[in-house]
């Protein structure tokens, strides 16, 4: 992969960051509510003082100036102060971010581990019984809302069977193997909910990607050379079919974050998703803005990674 | 003429040999319906969805139990004859609440889909008909919207605007307008891309050129000639959008940021039920099953329509 391709991709990502920041800022700017509204109704404060305060905090500046100001502050990590948690927003988010990334990462891993074999097997014999069953389950999988599957799992495994804890705790005492086991146990349900939901949509992508490749001439060539079927599928078909799947996994990231917010809320996982919801419930606007910004940045970052991976896996792309 | 054509003529006019046997002709709609019925799951889903829609429209007229009658004497009861689906923590009848809430859940799905399809068709048509800078810009905006984190943004907009709209239109109407506007406003991108792709190929076709040659205005070309031919994939995408919108609304309500507590949409009922899972599992199971059934049925119908409306596919 050429360095040119890398640089071009990075340059394309910059307008996207600007675009998203403009969308976020305009939502914020259009939102009703004036931070000095209370002062306007307070008879003890003369209007001149209120005007002076507005001028001091730059609320009367032209909109582009306010945008630049806001963007610079966001880029410098000056995201404000959380009223409810009594700490800086960036520190608060950094504290919560690893948990979210671990949960999302392992559920994506689970989704890939489930979806690739099922999709490949379904595509090997299209319209066979296995294919139809897999297809039906895929439909059920992405029609079941994550909040309902989460509640169902809690109902079965925590309430009825009492096997798994349904509250995720970040501060489990102890160390060594039991400590790891506790962590694994409490992550099983959130990761399963999110992972299977992702796997359901991924299966269909994998299937159609494999179907696109499996009829190509080079596969027939490989077969006619006498390579075993297994090797043909694994080494020749799957490796090429998975290239577009990489992009799809990355394009699904916005959906995954949505699912993560819901699952974190159900299982009370202390990540940034549940932070977002609790901040909204307590009207903690700086935290809300900060978390949304982080989600947006993560989405752009994953798109960038997918582009770069795509260029690396399929060199034809990089020279287009 | 067909059928009475002499065999010797068929050499120079091979197309005429086809209607030699009596073939029933179908209108495009009847043909699509015939193909749709072949998709067994889609057909079953259509029946399920029709039942659900009829139930939420006429159910509250038949099952005349008020949705907000509080009766602590029978709270958190499982299904009984008096309350076929049980009651919630205030002793309110769940069947009545689900029937009433289903109206809102399904209406949100349909309304948000119309918003998404309208915006998508407008943007896609504009981009497809104008080439160059306008097209590039519109597609850039579309890609930008595609890479927005949907749910966080949805939550953010609701969080910032709900109080204002509530004071203007009232709590229920305000939330309704806001929810359909933003769900629709964040879901038009796939439709726009589809429509643009269709337009790019259709506008070069001969029949459009013929219309152009006859002096049809650009608007007439689009409305009479291009758009009807581009509609198939749009219908499929629109169907899937209904399911996605229902899911989005119930997600919002489930997070406690959708409709107010006295509006029992399916997601909202689930939100209220989630803290009573151990004592009253039926309270969560019924609304969850309702959402699941509606969404699954719509997704299957979309799949069936995809088969039915794709003219390249030959089924039976």
Coordinates of C-alpha atoms in Angstrom, one line a residue:
Chain A
X1 CA 0.0 0.0 0.0
X2 CA 1.4 3.3 -1.0
X3 CA 1.9 6.1 1.4
X4 CA -0.1 8.3 -1.1
X5 CA -3.2 6.2 -0.5
X6 CA -2.8 6.6 3.3
X7 CA -2.5 10.3 3.1
X8 CA -5.4 10.6 0.7
X9 CA -7.6 8.7 3.1
X10 CA -6.5 10.8 6.1
X11 CA -7.3 13.9 4.1
X12 CA -10.8 12.6 3.2
X13 CA -11.4 12.0 6.9
X14 CA -10.8 15.7 7.8
X15 CA -13.8 17.1 6.0
X16 CA -15.9 14.4 7.6
X17 CA -14.8 15.5 11.1
X18 CA -15.7 19.1 10.2
X19 CA -19.0 18.0 8.7
X20 CA -20.0 16.1 11.8
X21 CA -18.8 18.8 14.1
X22 CA -20.9 21.3 12.1
X23 CA -24.0 19.1 12.5
X24 CA -23.4 18.7 16.2
X25 CA -22.8 22.4 16.7
X26 CA -25.9 23.4 14.7
X27 CA -28.0 21.1 16.8
X28 CA -26.6 22.7 19.9
X29 CA -27.0 26.2 18.5
X30 CA -30.6 25.7 17.3
X31 CA -31.6 24.2 20.6
X32 CA -33.9 26.4 22.6
X33 CA -32.9 27.6 26.0
X34 CA -30.6 30.4 27.1
X35 CA -28.1 29.9 29.9
X36 CA -28.9 33.4 31.2
X37 CA -32.7 32.9 31.0
X38 CA -32.9 32.8 34.8
X39 CA -31.2 36.1 35.1
X40 CA -33.8 37.7 32.7
X41 CA -36.6 36.9 35.1
X42 CA -34.7 37.9 38.2
X43 CA -35.7 41.5 39.0
X44 CA -32.6 42.0 41.1
X45 CA -30.3 41.9 38.1
X46 CA -30.5 44.8 35.7
X47 CA -30.6 43.9 32.0
X48 CA -27.2 45.7 31.4
X49 CA -25.5 43.2 33.6
X50 CA -27.1 40.3 31.7
X51 CA -26.0 41.8 28.4
X52 CA -22.5 42.3 29.7
X53 CA -22.4 38.7 30.8
X54 CA -23.7 37.5 27.4
X55 CA -21.0 39.6 25.7
X56 CA -18.3 38.3 28.1
X57 CA -19.1 34.6 27.3
X58 CA -19.3 35.3 23.6
X59 CA -23.0 34.6 23.1
X60 CA -23.5 37.6 21.0
X61 CA -20.7 36.8 18.6
X62 CA -21.5 35.9 15.0
X63 CA -22.3 32.2 14.6
X64 CA -19.1 31.2 12.8
X65 CA -17.0 32.7 15.5
X66 CA -18.9 30.8 18.2
X67 CA -18.4 27.6 16.1
X68 CA -14.7 28.1 15.8
X69 CA -14.4 28.8 19.5
X70 CA -16.4 25.7 20.3
X71 CA -14.4 23.5 17.9
X72 CA -11.1 24.7 19.2
X73 CA -12.1 23.9 22.7
X74 CA -13.3 20.5 21.7
X75 CA -10.1 19.7 19.8
X76 CA -8.0 20.8 22.8
X77 CA -9.9 18.5 25.1
X78 CA -11.5 21.3 27.0
X79 CA -14.9 19.8 27.1
X80 CA -16.3 21.5 30.2
X81 CA -17.2 20.4 33.7
X82 CA -19.7 17.7 34.7
X83 CA -22.2 19.2 37.2
X84 CA -23.3 15.9 38.6
X85 CA -20.0 14.0 38.8
X86 CA -18.0 17.1 39.9
X87 CA -15.1 16.4 37.5
X88 CA -13.8 17.3 34.0
X89 CA -15.8 15.8 31.2
X90 CA -12.8 14.5 29.4
X91 CA -11.5 12.7 32.5
X92 CA -14.9 11.2 33.1
X93 CA -15.2 9.9 29.6
X94 CA -11.7 8.5 29.6
X95 CA -12.6 6.6 32.7
X96 CA -15.6 5.0 31.2
X97 CA -14.3 4.5 27.6
X98 CA -12.3 1.3 28.1
X99 CA -15.3 -0.7 29.4
X100 CA -17.3 0.3 26.4
X101 CA -14.5 -0.6 24.0
X102 CA -14.0 -4.0 25.6
X103 CA -17.7 -4.8 25.4
X104 CA -18.0 -3.6 21.8
X105 CA -14.8 -5.3 20.8
X106 CA -15.6 -8.7 22.2
X107 CA -19.1 -8.6 20.8
X108 CA -17.8 -7.8 17.4
X109 CA -15.4 -10.7 17.7
X110 CA -18.2 -13.0 18.7
X111 CA -20.3 -11.7 15.7
X112 CA -17.4 -12.4 13.3
X113 CA -16.8 -15.8 14.8
X114 CA -20.4 -16.8 14.4
X115 CA -21.2 -15.1 11.1
X116 CA -18.3 -16.2 8.9
X117 CA -18.7 -20.0 9.2
X118 CA -22.5 -19.8 9.0
X119 CA -22.4 -17.4 6.1
X120 CA -19.8 -19.5 4.2
X121 CA -21.7 -22.7 4.8
X122 CA -25.0 -21.2 3.7
X123 CA -23.4 -19.8 0.5
X124 CA -21.8 -23.1 -0.3
X125 CA -25.2 -24.7 -0.9
X126 CA -27.6 -21.8 -1.7
X127 CA -31.3 -22.5 -1.0
X128 CA -30.4 -25.7 0.8
X129 CA -32.1 -26.4 4.1
X130 CA -29.2 -25.1 6.1
X131 CA -29.3 -21.9 4.1
X132 CA -33.0 -21.4 4.7
X133 CA -32.6 -22.1 8.4
X134 CA -29.7 -19.7 8.6
X135 CA -31.6 -17.1 6.7
X136 CA -34.7 -17.4 8.9
X137 CA -32.6 -17.1 12.1
X138 CA -30.8 -14.1 10.6
X139 CA -34.1 -12.4 10.1
X140 CA -35.2 -13.2 13.6
X141 CA -31.8 -12.0 14.9
X142 CA -32.0 -8.5 13.5
X143 CA -35.7 -8.2 14.2
X144 CA -35.3 -8.9 17.9
X145 CA -34.6 -5.6 19.5
X146 CA -31.5 -5.7 21.7
X147 CA -33.4 -4.4 24.7
X148 CA -35.8 -7.3 24.4
X149 CA -33.2 -10.0 24.0
X150 CA -31.3 -8.5 27.0
X151 CA -34.4 -8.7 29.2
X152 CA -35.1 -12.2 28.0
X153 CA -31.6 -13.3 28.9
X154 CA -31.8 -11.7 32.3
X155 CA -35.2 -13.4 32.8
X156 CA -33.8 -16.9 31.9
X157 CA -30.2 -16.8 33.2
X158 CA -30.4 -14.5 36.1
X159 CA -34.0 -14.7 37.4
X160 CA -34.9 -18.3 36.6
X161 CA -31.6 -20.1 36.6
X162 CA -29.6 -17.7 38.7
X163 CA -26.4 -18.5 36.8
X164 CA -25.2 -15.1 35.8
X165 CA -25.2 -11.7 37.5
X166 CA -27.3 -9.1 35.7
X167 CA -25.5 -6.1 37.0
X168 CA -22.1 -5.4 35.6
X169 CA -19.6 -4.3 38.2
X170 CA -16.3 -2.6 37.4
X171 CA -15.0 -2.9 41.0
X172 CA -14.9 -6.6 41.6
X173 CA -12.5 -7.2 44.5
X174 CA -9.8 -10.0 44.4
X175 CA -7.3 -11.0 41.9
X176 CA -6.1 -13.9 39.9
X177 CA -8.3 -16.5 38.2
X178 CA -11.5 -16.1 40.2
X179 CA -11.3 -12.4 39.5
X180 CA -11.0 -13.0 35.7
X181 CA -13.8 -15.6 35.9
X182 CA -16.1 -13.0 37.6
X183 CA -15.4 -10.6 34.8
X184 CA -16.0 -13.1 32.1
X185 CA -19.3 -14.2 33.8
X186 CA -20.7 -10.7 34.0
X187 CA -19.7 -9.9 30.4
X188 CA -21.3 -13.0 28.9
X189 CA -24.8 -11.6 28.6
X190 CA -24.1 -8.1 27.3
X191 CA -21.6 -9.5 24.8
X192 CA -24.0 -12.2 23.6
X193 CA -26.8 -9.8 23.1
X194 CA -24.8 -7.3 21.1
X195 CA -22.7 -10.0 19.3
X196 CA -25.7 -12.1 18.1
X197 CA -27.5 -9.0 16.9
X198 CA -24.5 -8.0 14.8
X199 CA -23.9 -11.6 13.7
X200 CA -27.5 -11.7 12.3
X201 CA -26.9 -8.9 9.8
X202 CA -23.3 -10.0 9.1
X203 CA -24.4 -13.5 8.1
X204 CA -26.3 -12.2 5.1
X205 CA -23.4 -10.0 4.0
X206 CA -21.0 -12.9 4.3
X207 CA -23.3 -15.1 2.4
X208 CA -23.8 -12.8 -0.6
X209 CA -20.1 -11.9 -0.6
X210 CA -19.1 -15.6 -0.8
X211 CA -21.8 -16.2 -3.5
X212 CA -20.2 -13.4 -5.6
X213 CA -16.9 -15.1 -5.5
X214 CA -17.6 -18.8 -5.5
X215 CA -18.7 -18.8 -9.2
X216 CA -15.6 -17.0 -10.5
X217 CA -13.2 -18.8 -12.8
X218 CA -10.2 -18.9 -10.5
X219 CA -12.2 -21.0 -8.1
X220 CA -13.0 -23.5 -10.8
X221 CA -9.3 -23.4 -11.7
X222 CA -8.3 -24.1 -8.1
X223 CA -10.8 -27.0 -8.0
X224 CA -9.6 -28.5 -11.3
X225 CA -6.0 -28.4 -10.0
X226 CA -7.2 -31.0 -7.5
X227 CA -7.0 -28.9 -4.3
X228 CA -9.3 -30.3 -1.7
X229 CA -12.7 -28.6 -1.3
X230 CA -11.8 -27.4 2.2
X231 CA -8.7 -25.7 1.0
X232 CA -10.5 -24.1 -2.0
X233 CA -13.1 -22.6 0.3
X234 CA -10.7 -21.5 3.1
X235 CA -7.7 -20.3 1.0
X236 CA -9.3 -19.2 -2.2
X237 CA -12.9 -18.2 -1.7
X238 CA -13.1 -16.9 1.9
X239 CA -10.0 -14.8 1.7
X240 CA -11.3 -12.9 -1.2
X241 CA -14.9 -12.8 -0.1
X242 CA -14.1 -11.2 3.2
X243 CA -12.6 -8.1 1.7
X244 CA -15.9 -6.3 1.3
X245 CA -17.1 -7.7 4.6
X246 CA -14.3 -5.7 6.4
X247 CA -15.9 -2.5 5.0
X248 CA -19.3 -3.6 6.1
X249 CA -18.2 -4.3 9.6
X250 CA -16.9 -0.8 9.8
X251 CA -19.9 0.7 8.3
X252 CA -22.0 -1.1 10.9
X253 CA -20.2 0.7 13.7
X254 CA -22.8 3.5 14.1
X255 CA -25.4 0.7 14.6
X256 CA -23.1 -1.1 17.0
X257 CA -22.7 2.0 19.2
X258 CA -26.5 2.4 19.2
X259 CA -26.8 -1.2 20.4
X260 CA -24.0 -0.6 23.0
X261 CA -26.0 2.3 24.5
X262 CA -29.0 0.0 25.0
X263 CA -27.1 -3.0 26.3
X264 CA -25.1 -0.9 28.7
X265 CA -28.3 0.6 30.0
X266 CA -29.9 -2.9 30.5
X267 CA -27.0 -4.5 32.2
X268 CA -25.8 -1.4 33.9
X269 CA -22.4 -1.6 32.3
X270 CA -20.5 1.5 33.4
X271 CA -19.4 2.6 29.9
X272 CA -20.0 5.8 28.0
X273 CA -23.4 4.7 26.7
X274 CA -24.9 4.5 30.2
X275 CA -23.0 7.7 31.0
X276 CA -24.8 9.4 28.1
X277 CA -28.2 8.3 29.4
X278 CA -27.6 9.2 33.0
X279 CA -26.3 12.6 31.9
X280 CA -29.4 13.2 29.9
X281 CA -31.6 12.2 32.9
X282 CA -29.7 14.7 35.1
X283 CA -29.5 17.5 32.5
X284 CA -25.7 17.4 32.4
X285 CA -25.3 19.0 29.0
X286 CA -21.4 19.1 28.8
X287 CA -21.3 15.4 29.4
X288 CA -24.0 14.8 26.8
X289 CA -22.1 16.8 24.2
X290 CA -18.8 15.2 25.0
X291 CA -20.1 11.6 24.8
X292 CA -21.8 12.4 21.5
X293 CA -18.6 13.9 20.1
X294 CA -16.7 10.8 21.2
X295 CA -19.1 8.5 19.5
X296 CA -18.9 10.6 16.3
X297 CA -15.1 10.5 16.4
X298 CA -15.1 6.7 17.0
X299 CA -17.3 6.2 14.0
X300 CA -15.0 8.3 11.8
X301 CA -12.0 6.5 13.1
X302 CA -13.5 3.0 12.4
X303 CA -14.4 4.2 8.8
X304 CA -10.8 5.3 8.4
X305 CA -9.4 2.0 9.7
X306 CA -11.8 0.1 7.3
X307 CA -10.6 2.2 4.3
X308 CA -7.0 1.6 5.2
X309 CA -7.5 -2.1 5.8
X310 CA -9.4 -2.3 2.5
X311 CA -6.6 -0.8 0.6
X312 CA -4.2 -3.2 2.3
X313 CA -6.3 -6.3 1.6
X314 CA -7.2 -5.3 -1.9
X315 CA -4.3 -3.5 -3.6
X316 CA -6.5 -2.6 -6.6
X317 CA -8.4 -0.2 -4.5
X318 CA -5.4 1.8 -3.6
X319 CA -4.5 2.6 -7.2
X320 CA -7.9 3.7 -8.3
Chain B
X1 CA -54.4 -12.9 -34.5
X2 CA -52.3 -14.8 -32.1
X3 CA -52.8 -18.6 -32.4
X4 CA -54.0 -18.3 -36.0
X5 CA -50.6 -17.3 -37.4
X6 CA -49.5 -19.7 -40.2
X7 CA -46.3 -21.6 -39.3
X8 CA -44.5 -20.3 -42.3
X9 CA -44.7 -16.7 -41.1
X10 CA -43.1 -17.5 -37.8
X11 CA -39.6 -17.6 -39.4
X12 CA -39.6 -13.9 -40.1
X13 CA -41.5 -13.0 -36.9
X14 CA -40.2 -15.2 -34.2
X15 CA -41.7 -13.1 -31.5
X16 CA -45.2 -14.1 -32.6
X17 CA -44.6 -17.7 -32.0
X18 CA -44.6 -17.2 -28.2
X19 CA -48.3 -16.3 -27.8
X20 CA -49.2 -19.4 -29.8
X21 CA -50.3 -21.1 -26.6
X22 CA -52.9 -19.2 -24.7
X23 CA -50.9 -17.3 -22.0
X24 CA -52.8 -15.3 -19.4
X25 CA -51.5 -11.8 -19.2
X26 CA -51.0 -10.1 -15.9
X27 CA -50.8 -6.4 -15.1
X28 CA -47.5 -5.5 -13.3
X29 CA -49.3 -5.2 -10.0
X30 CA -51.0 -8.6 -10.4
X31 CA -47.7 -10.1 -11.5
X32 CA -45.9 -8.7 -8.4
X33 CA -48.7 -10.0 -6.2
X34 CA -48.4 -13.5 -7.7
X35 CA -44.7 -13.4 -7.1
X36 CA -45.2 -12.1 -3.6
X37 CA -47.5 -15.0 -2.7
X38 CA -44.7 -17.4 -3.7
X39 CA -42.6 -16.2 -0.8
X40 CA -44.4 -18.2 1.9
X41 CA -42.9 -16.4 5.0
X42 CA -43.6 -13.0 3.4
X43 CA -47.2 -14.0 2.8
X44 CA -47.7 -15.3 6.4
X45 CA -46.0 -12.1 7.6
X46 CA -48.5 -10.0 5.7
X47 CA -51.3 -11.8 7.4
X48 CA -49.7 -11.3 10.8
X49 CA -49.1 -7.6 10.2
X50 CA -52.7 -7.1 8.9
X51 CA -54.0 -8.8 12.0
X52 CA -51.8 -6.5 14.2
X53 CA -53.0 -3.4 12.4
X54 CA -56.6 -4.4 12.5
X55 CA -56.2 -5.2 16.2
X56 CA -54.7 -1.8 17.1
X57 CA -57.3 0.0 15.0
X58 CA -60.4 -1.8 16.1
X59 CA -59.2 -3.4 19.3
X60 CA -59.8 -0.4 21.6
X61 CA -63.3 -0.2 20.2
X62 CA -64.1 -3.8 21.2
X63 CA -61.9 -4.1 24.4
X64 CA -63.4 -1.2 26.2
X65 CA -61.2 -1.2 29.3
X66 CA -59.7 2.3 30.0
X67 CA -55.9 2.3 29.6
X68 CA -55.4 4.3 32.8
X69 CA -57.8 2.8 35.3
X70 CA -55.8 2.3 38.4
X71 CA -56.7 -0.7 40.6
X72 CA -54.1 -1.5 43.2
X73 CA -56.2 -4.5 44.2
X74 CA -55.1 -6.4 41.1
X75 CA -51.6 -5.1 40.5
X76 CA -48.9 -7.2 38.8
X77 CA -51.3 -10.0 38.1
X78 CA -50.5 -12.6 35.4
X79 CA -53.0 -13.3 32.6
X80 CA -56.5 -13.9 33.9
X81 CA -60.0 -13.8 32.3
X82 CA -60.5 -10.2 33.5
X83 CA -57.1 -9.1 32.2
X84 CA -56.1 -11.4 29.4
X85 CA -52.5 -10.1 29.3
X86 CA -52.3 -9.3 33.0
X87 CA -51.8 -6.0 34.7
X88 CA -48.9 -3.6 35.5
X89 CA -47.7 -2.2 38.9
X90 CA -50.7 0.2 39.0
X91 CA -53.2 -2.5 38.2
X92 CA -53.8 -1.1 34.7
X93 CA -55.0 -3.5 32.0
X94 CA -52.1 -4.5 29.8
X95 CA -54.2 -5.6 26.8
X96 CA -55.9 -2.2 26.6
X97 CA -52.5 -0.4 27.0
X98 CA -50.8 -2.5 24.3
X99 CA -53.6 -2.0 21.9
X100 CA -53.6 1.7 22.4
X101 CA -49.8 2.0 22.4
X102 CA -49.6 -0.2 19.3
X103 CA -51.4 2.5 17.4
X104 CA -48.7 5.0 18.3
X105 CA -45.8 2.6 17.7
X106 CA -47.1 1.6 14.2
X107 CA -48.1 5.2 13.3
X108 CA -44.6 6.4 14.2
X109 CA -43.2 3.7 12.0
X110 CA -45.3 4.7 9.0
X111 CA -45.0 8.4 9.5
X112 CA -41.2 8.3 10.0
X113 CA -40.9 6.1 6.9
X114 CA -42.9 8.7 4.8
X115 CA -40.5 11.4 6.0
X116 CA -37.5 9.3 5.2
X117 CA -38.8 8.3 1.7
X118 CA -39.9 11.8 0.8
X119 CA -36.5 13.3 1.8
X120 CA -34.7 10.4 0.2
X121 CA -36.5 10.6 -3.1
X122 CA -36.1 14.4 -3.3
X123 CA -32.4 14.3 -2.6
X124 CA -31.8 11.3 -4.7
X125 CA -33.8 12.7 -7.7
X126 CA -32.1 16.0 -7.5
X127 CA -28.7 14.4 -7.3
X128 CA -29.5 12.0 -10.1
X129 CA -30.9 14.6 -12.5
X130 CA -28.2 17.2 -11.9
X131 CA -24.7 16.1 -12.6
X132 CA -21.5 17.7 -11.5
X133 CA -21.2 19.8 -8.4
X134 CA -24.7 19.6 -7.1
X135 CA -24.6 15.8 -7.4
X136 CA -21.2 15.6 -5.7
X137 CA -22.3 17.9 -2.9
X138 CA -25.5 16.0 -2.2
X139 CA -23.7 12.7 -2.2
X140 CA -21.2 14.1 0.2
X141 CA -24.0 15.2 2.6
X142 CA -25.5 11.7 2.2
X143 CA -22.3 10.0 3.1
X144 CA -21.8 12.4 6.0
X145 CA -25.2 11.6 7.4
X146 CA -24.5 7.9 6.9
X147 CA -21.5 8.1 9.1
X148 CA -23.3 10.0 11.9
X149 CA -23.8 7.9 15.1
X150 CA -27.5 7.6 14.8
X151 CA -28.7 6.7 18.2
X152 CA -26.5 9.2 20.2
X153 CA -27.6 11.9 17.8
X154 CA -31.3 11.0 18.1
X155 CA -31.0 11.1 21.9
X156 CA -29.1 14.4 21.7
X157 CA -31.8 16.1 19.6
X158 CA -34.6 14.8 21.8
X159 CA -32.7 15.8 24.9
X160 CA -32.2 19.4 23.6
X161 CA -35.6 20.0 22.0
X162 CA -38.2 18.0 23.9
X163 CA -39.1 20.7 26.5
X164 CA -39.6 23.4 23.9
X165 CA -41.9 21.3 21.6
X166 CA -43.8 20.0 24.6
X167 CA -44.8 23.6 25.5
X168 CA -45.8 24.3 21.9
X169 CA -47.8 21.3 20.9
X170 CA -48.4 19.4 24.1
X171 CA -46.5 16.4 25.5
X172 CA -47.9 13.7 23.3
X173 CA -48.1 15.6 20.0
X174 CA -44.8 17.3 20.6
X175 CA -43.0 14.0 21.2
X176 CA -44.7 12.5 18.2
X177 CA -43.6 15.2 15.8
X178 CA -40.1 15.3 17.2
X179 CA -39.7 11.5 17.0
X180 CA -40.9 11.1 13.5
X181 CA -39.0 14.1 12.3
X182 CA -35.6 12.9 13.6
X183 CA -36.1 9.2 12.9
X184 CA -37.1 10.1 9.4
X185 CA -34.4 12.8 9.2
X186 CA -31.7 10.2 10.0
X187 CA -32.9 7.4 7.8
X188 CA -33.3 8.9 4.3
X189 CA -29.7 8.2 3.1
X190 CA -30.2 4.7 1.7
X191 CA -33.3 5.8 -0.2
X192 CA -31.4 8.8 -1.6
X193 CA -28.6 6.6 -2.8
X194 CA -31.0 4.0 -4.4
X195 CA -33.0 6.7 -6.2
X196 CA -29.9 8.4 -7.5
X197 CA -28.4 5.2 -8.8
X198 CA -31.8 4.4 -10.5
X199 CA -32.0 7.9 -12.0
X200 CA -28.5 7.8 -13.3
X201 CA -29.2 4.7 -15.4
X202 CA -32.9 5.4 -16.2
X203 CA -32.3 9.0 -17.5
X204 CA -30.1 7.6 -20.3
X205 CA -32.8 5.0 -21.4
X206 CA -34.5 5.4 -24.8
X207 CA -38.0 5.9 -23.5
X208 CA -36.8 8.9 -21.5
X209 CA -34.9 10.2 -24.5
X210 CA -38.1 9.8 -26.5
X211 CA -40.0 11.8 -24.0
X212 CA -37.3 14.4 -24.1
X213 CA -37.5 14.5 -27.9
X214 CA -41.2 15.1 -27.7
X215 CA -40.5 18.1 -25.6
X216 CA -41.4 16.9 -22.2
X217 CA -40.3 19.2 -19.5
X218 CA -37.7 18.0 -16.9
X219 CA -40.4 17.7 -14.3
X220 CA -42.6 15.7 -16.5
X221 CA -39.7 13.4 -17.4
X222 CA -39.0 12.8 -13.8
X223 CA -42.6 12.4 -12.5
X224 CA -44.2 10.5 -15.4
X225 CA -41.3 8.5 -16.8
X226 CA -38.3 8.0 -14.5
X227 CA -39.8 7.9 -11.0
X228 CA -42.4 5.2 -11.7
X229 CA -39.6 3.0 -13.0
X230 CA -37.4 3.7 -10.0
X231 CA -40.1 2.9 -7.5
X232 CA -39.5 -0.8 -6.9
X233 CA -36.4 -0.6 -4.8
X234 CA -37.8 2.5 -3.0
X235 CA -40.8 0.5 -1.9
X236 CA -38.6 -2.2 -0.6
X237 CA -36.3 0.3 1.3
X238 CA -39.4 2.0 2.6
X239 CA -40.8 -1.2 4.0
X240 CA -37.6 -2.0 5.8
X241 CA -37.6 1.7 7.1
X242 CA -40.9 1.1 8.8
X243 CA -39.4 -1.7 10.8
X244 CA -36.3 0.3 11.6
X245 CA -38.4 3.3 12.7
X246 CA -40.5 1.1 15.0
X247 CA -37.3 -0.2 16.5
X248 CA -35.9 3.3 16.9
X249 CA -39.0 4.6 18.6
X250 CA -39.2 1.7 21.0
X251 CA -35.5 2.0 21.7
X252 CA -36.0 5.7 22.6
X253 CA -39.0 4.9 24.7
X254 CA -37.1 2.0 26.3
X255 CA -34.3 4.4 27.3
X256 CA -37.0 6.6 28.9
X257 CA -36.4 9.4 26.4
X258 CA -39.3 8.8 24.1
X259 CA -43.0 9.2 24.9
X260 CA -44.2 10.4 28.3
X261 CA -45.2 7.7 30.8
X262 CA -48.9 8.1 30.2
X263 CA -48.5 7.2 26.6
X264 CA -48.1 3.4 26.6
X265 CA -46.1 2.7 23.4
X266 CA -44.7 -0.8 23.3
X267 CA -41.2 0.5 24.1
X268 CA -42.4 2.6 27.0
X269 CA -44.3 -0.3 28.6
X270 CA -41.2 -2.4 28.3
X271 CA -39.2 0.4 30.0
X272 CA -41.7 0.4 32.9
X273 CA -41.7 -3.4 33.1
X274 CA -37.9 -3.9 33.2
X275 CA -37.6 -3.4 36.9
X276 CA -40.2 -6.0 37.7
X277 CA -38.8 -8.9 35.7
X278 CA -38.6 -11.2 38.6
X279 CA -42.2 -10.7 39.9
X280 CA -44.1 -10.0 36.7
X281 CA -42.3 -11.3 33.6
X282 CA -45.5 -11.2 31.6
X283 CA -45.5 -7.4 31.7
X284 CA -42.2 -7.3 29.7
X285 CA -42.9 -10.4 27.5
X286 CA -46.0 -9.2 25.8
X287 CA -44.9 -5.7 24.6
X288 CA -41.5 -7.2 23.6
X289 CA -43.2 -9.9 21.6
X290 CA -45.4 -7.3 20.0
X291 CA -42.4 -5.3 18.8
X292 CA -40.6 -8.4 17.7
X293 CA -43.6 -9.7 15.7
X294 CA -44.3 -6.4 14.0
X295 CA -40.6 -5.8 13.1
X296 CA -40.1 -9.4 11.9
X297 CA -43.3 -9.4 9.8
X298 CA -42.3 -6.1 8.2
X299 CA -38.8 -7.3 7.4
X300 CA -40.1 -10.5 5.8
X301 CA -42.6 -8.5 3.8
X302 CA -39.7 -6.3 2.6
X303 CA -37.9 -9.5 1.6
X304 CA -40.9 -10.8 -0.3
X305 CA -41.4 -7.4 -2.0
X306 CA -37.7 -7.5 -3.1
X307 CA -38.4 -10.8 -4.9
X308 CA -41.7 -9.6 -6.2
X309 CA -40.7 -6.2 -7.6
X310 CA -37.4 -7.3 -9.1
X311 CA -38.2 -7.8 -12.8
X312 CA -35.0 -9.6 -13.5
X313 CA -35.9 -12.4 -11.1
X314 CA -37.9 -15.3 -12.6
X315 CA -40.0 -17.1 -10.1
X316 CA -42.6 -19.6 -11.3

